[in-house]
Amino acid sequence: MNIEDVRIVELPKFVDPRGNLSFVEQHKHIPFDIKRTYWIYDVPGGEARGGHVFKQNQEFIVALSGAFDVIVDDGTNKKKFTLNRSYYGLYVPAGLWREMENFSTNSLALEFGSIHYDVNDYVRDYDDFLILKRNGEI
Ligand code: TYD
């Protein structure tokens, strides 16, 4: 997988004077079986989260509130995606280094994952990531 496989997905948006509504559906907007949902909130200014690789886990990230950047790196190229609307999601395939930063006050990051939490699915060392990538192991 490389940077080209990361993509922004526009979600349905029902604009309504009573308040807008958006939604996601498995296999329609999210291209995998959803096994897990978690969210990141109350991020203090200047903090970064998620500097790691998921070996198997695919993700779909939505800025439900506020804004933040997702930096994705395939070992050769790096790209920054700014999420600042609740009707866009970012699909991140497995095997890419990714980090989240520049969280605005009160931002809320919702993440869908394709596998259950597994500490062994993480690669947290960037040099290890490059080696795995070079050897074609991720
Ligand atoms: P982690 O993914 O390690 O966050 P970051 O990469 O931003 O440092 O998650 C932090 C902790 O939360 C981790 O040690 C275990 C727990 N956790 C779960 O138990 N289940 C989950 O689905 C996630 C994402 C985290």
CSV table of C-alpha atoms and ligand atoms in Angstrom, one decimal:
chain,number,residue,atom,x,y,z
A,1,MET,CA,0.0,0.0,0.0
A,2,ASN,CA,1.2,3.5,-0.7
A,3,ILE,CA,0.0,7.1,-0.4
A,4,GLU,CA,-2.1,6.8,-3.5
A,5,ASP,CA,-4.4,4.3,-1.7
A,6,VAL,CA,-5.3,6.8,1.0
A,7,ARG,CA,-8.4,8.7,0.0
A,8,ILE,CA,-10.9,11.2,1.2
A,9,VAL,CA,-14.5,9.9,1.0
A,10,GLU,CA,-17.4,12.4,0.8
A,11,LEU,CA,-20.2,11.3,3.0
A,12,PRO,CA,-23.9,12.0,2.5
A,13,LYS,CA,-25.1,15.3,3.9
A,14,PHE,CA,-28.7,16.1,4.6
A,15,VAL,CA,-28.9,19.8,5.0
A,16,ASP,CA,-31.8,20.7,7.2
A,17,PRO,CA,-32.8,23.9,9.0
A,18,ARG,CA,-33.3,21.7,12.1
A,19,GLY,CA,-29.6,20.6,11.9
A,20,ASN,CA,-27.7,18.6,9.3
A,21,LEU,CA,-27.3,14.9,9.2
A,22,SER,CA,-24.6,12.7,7.8
A,23,PHE,CA,-23.9,8.9,8.0
A,24,VAL,CA,-21.6,6.2,7.0
A,25,GLU,CA,-22.4,2.6,5.9
A,26,GLN,CA,-20.1,-0.4,5.8
A,27,HIS,CA,-19.1,-1.3,2.3
A,28,LYS,CA,-20.7,1.7,0.9
A,29,HIS,CA,-18.5,4.5,2.3
A,30,ILE,CA,-16.2,2.4,4.4
A,31,PRO,CA,-14.5,-0.3,2.4
A,32,PHE,CA,-14.2,-3.0,5.1
A,33,ASP,CA,-16.1,-4.8,7.8
A,34,ILE,CA,-16.2,-2.5,10.8
A,35,LYS,CA,-14.9,-4.4,13.9
A,36,ARG,CA,-14.2,-1.4,16.1
A,37,THR,CA,-15.0,2.2,16.7
A,38,TYR,CA,-13.1,4.6,19.0
A,39,TRP,CA,-12.7,8.3,19.3
A,40,ILE,CA,-10.1,10.8,20.4
A,41,TYR,CA,-11.1,13.9,22.3
A,42,ASP,CA,-9.8,16.4,24.8
A,43,VAL,CA,-6.5,16.6,23.0
A,44,PRO,CA,-4.4,19.4,24.7
A,45,GLY,CA,-2.9,22.0,22.3
A,46,GLY,CA,0.2,20.9,20.5
A,47,GLU,CA,-0.2,17.2,21.2
A,48,ALA,CA,0.1,14.5,18.5
A,49,ARG,CA,-1.5,11.0,18.5
A,50,GLY,CA,-1.1,7.8,16.6
A,51,GLY,CA,2.5,8.0,15.4
A,52,HIS,CA,2.6,4.3,14.3
A,53,VAL,CA,1.7,1.7,11.7
A,54,PHE,CA,-1.2,-0.7,11.8
A,55,LYS,CA,0.0,-3.9,10.1
A,56,GLN,CA,-3.5,-5.3,9.4
A,57,ASN,CA,-5.9,-2.7,10.6
A,58,GLN,CA,-7.5,-0.5,8.0
A,59,GLU,CA,-9.0,2.8,9.3
A,60,PHE,CA,-11.6,5.3,8.4
A,61,ILE,CA,-11.3,8.6,10.2
A,62,VAL,CA,-13.9,11.4,10.6
A,63,ALA,CA,-13.5,14.8,12.2
A,64,LEU,CA,-16.9,14.8,13.9
A,65,SER,CA,-16.1,18.1,15.4
A,66,GLY,CA,-13.3,20.6,14.9
A,67,ALA,CA,-10.3,19.9,12.8
A,68,PHE,CA,-7.0,18.0,12.8
A,69,ASP,CA,-4.4,16.8,10.3
A,70,VAL,CA,-3.6,13.2,9.5
A,71,ILE,CA,-0.1,12.7,8.1
A,72,VAL,CA,0.3,9.5,6.1
A,73,ASP,CA,3.7,8.2,5.1
A,74,ASP,CA,4.4,5.1,3.0
A,75,GLY,CA,8.1,5.1,3.6
A,76,THR,CA,8.8,7.0,0.4
A,77,ASN,CA,6.2,9.7,0.2
A,78,LYS,CA,4.3,11.7,2.9
A,79,LYS,CA,1.0,13.5,2.6
A,80,LYS,CA,-1.0,15.7,4.9
A,81,PHE,CA,-4.8,15.5,4.9
A,82,THR,CA,-6.7,18.1,6.9
A,83,LEU,CA,-10.0,16.9,8.2
A,84,ASN,CA,-12.3,19.8,9.1
A,85,ARG,CA,-15.8,18.8,8.1
A,86,SER,CA,-17.9,16.1,9.6
A,87,TYR,CA,-19.1,14.9,6.1
A,88,TYR,CA,-15.7,13.8,4.9
A,89,GLY,CA,-13.9,10.6,6.0
A,90,LEU,CA,-10.3,9.5,5.3
A,91,TYR,CA,-9.7,5.9,4.4
A,92,VAL,CA,-6.2,4.8,5.5
A,93,PRO,CA,-5.2,1.2,4.4
A,94,ALA,CA,-3.0,-0.9,6.6
A,95,GLY,CA,0.8,-0.8,6.4
A,96,LEU,CA,1.2,3.0,6.4
A,97,TRP,CA,2.8,5.2,9.0
A,98,ARG,CA,0.2,7.7,10.2
A,99,GLU,CA,0.2,10.4,12.8
A,100,MET,CA,-2.5,12.9,13.9
A,101,GLU,CA,-1.7,16.4,14.9
A,102,ASN,CA,-2.8,20.0,15.0
A,103,PHE,CA,-6.0,19.3,16.8
A,104,SER,CA,-8.3,22.3,17.2
A,105,THR,CA,-9.9,23.0,20.6
A,106,ASN,CA,-12.8,20.6,21.2
A,107,SER,CA,-12.0,18.5,18.2
A,108,LEU,CA,-13.4,15.0,18.1
A,109,ALA,CA,-11.8,12.3,15.9
A,110,LEU,CA,-14.0,9.2,15.2
A,111,GLU,CA,-12.1,6.2,13.9
A,112,PHE,CA,-13.5,3.0,12.5
A,113,GLY,CA,-11.2,-0.1,12.3
A,114,SER,CA,-11.3,-3.3,10.4
A,115,ILE,CA,-9.9,-5.5,13.3
A,116,HIS,CA,-10.3,-5.6,17.1
A,117,TYR,CA,-7.7,-3.9,19.2
A,118,ASP,CA,-4.5,-5.9,19.1
A,119,VAL,CA,-1.3,-4.5,20.5
A,120,ASN,CA,0.7,-6.7,18.2
A,121,ASP,CA,-0.8,-5.0,15.2
A,122,TYR,CA,1.3,-1.8,16.0
A,123,VAL,CA,4.7,-0.9,14.6
A,124,ARG,CA,5.8,2.1,16.8
A,125,ASP,CA,9.3,2.5,15.6
A,126,TYR,CA,9.8,4.4,12.3
A,127,ASP,CA,13.0,2.6,11.5
A,128,ASP,CA,11.3,-0.8,12.0
A,129,PHE,CA,8.6,0.4,9.7
A,130,LEU,CA,11.1,1.2,7.0
A,131,ILE,CA,12.8,-2.2,7.3
A,132,LEU,CA,9.4,-4.0,7.2
A,133,LYS,CA,8.5,-1.9,4.1
A,134,ARG,CA,11.8,-2.5,2.4
A,135,ASN,CA,11.5,-6.3,3.0
A,136,GLY,CA,7.9,-6.3,1.7
A,137,GLU,CA,6.6,-7.5,5.0
A,138,ILE,CA,3.9,-4.8,5.2
B,1,TYD,P1,-3.1,3.9,21.0
B,1,TYD,O1,-3.7,3.4,19.7
B,1,TYD,O2,-1.8,3.3,21.4
B,1,TYD,O3,-2.9,5.5,20.8
B,1,TYD,P2,-1.7,6.4,20.2
B,1,TYD,O4,-1.2,5.5,19.0
B,1,TYD,O5,-2.3,7.6,19.8
B,1,TYD,O6,-0.7,6.5,21.2
B,1,TYD,O7,-4.1,3.8,22.1
B,1,TYD,C1,-3.8,4.2,23.5
B,1,TYD,C2,-4.3,3.2,24.4
B,1,TYD,O8,-5.7,3.0,24.3
B,1,TYD,C3,-3.6,1.8,24.2
B,1,TYD,O9,-2.5,1.7,25.0
B,1,TYD,C4,-4.7,0.8,24.5
B,1,TYD,C5,-6.0,1.6,24.4
B,1,TYD,N1,-6.8,1.2,23.2
B,1,TYD,C6,-7.7,0.1,23.3
B,1,TYD,O10,-7.7,-0.5,24.4
B,1,TYD,N2,-8.5,-0.2,22.3
B,1,TYD,C7,-8.4,0.5,21.1
B,1,TYD,O11,-9.2,0.2,20.2
B,1,TYD,C8,-7.5,1.6,21.0
B,1,TYD,C9,-7.4,2.4,19.7
B,1,TYD,C10,-6.7,1.9,22.1
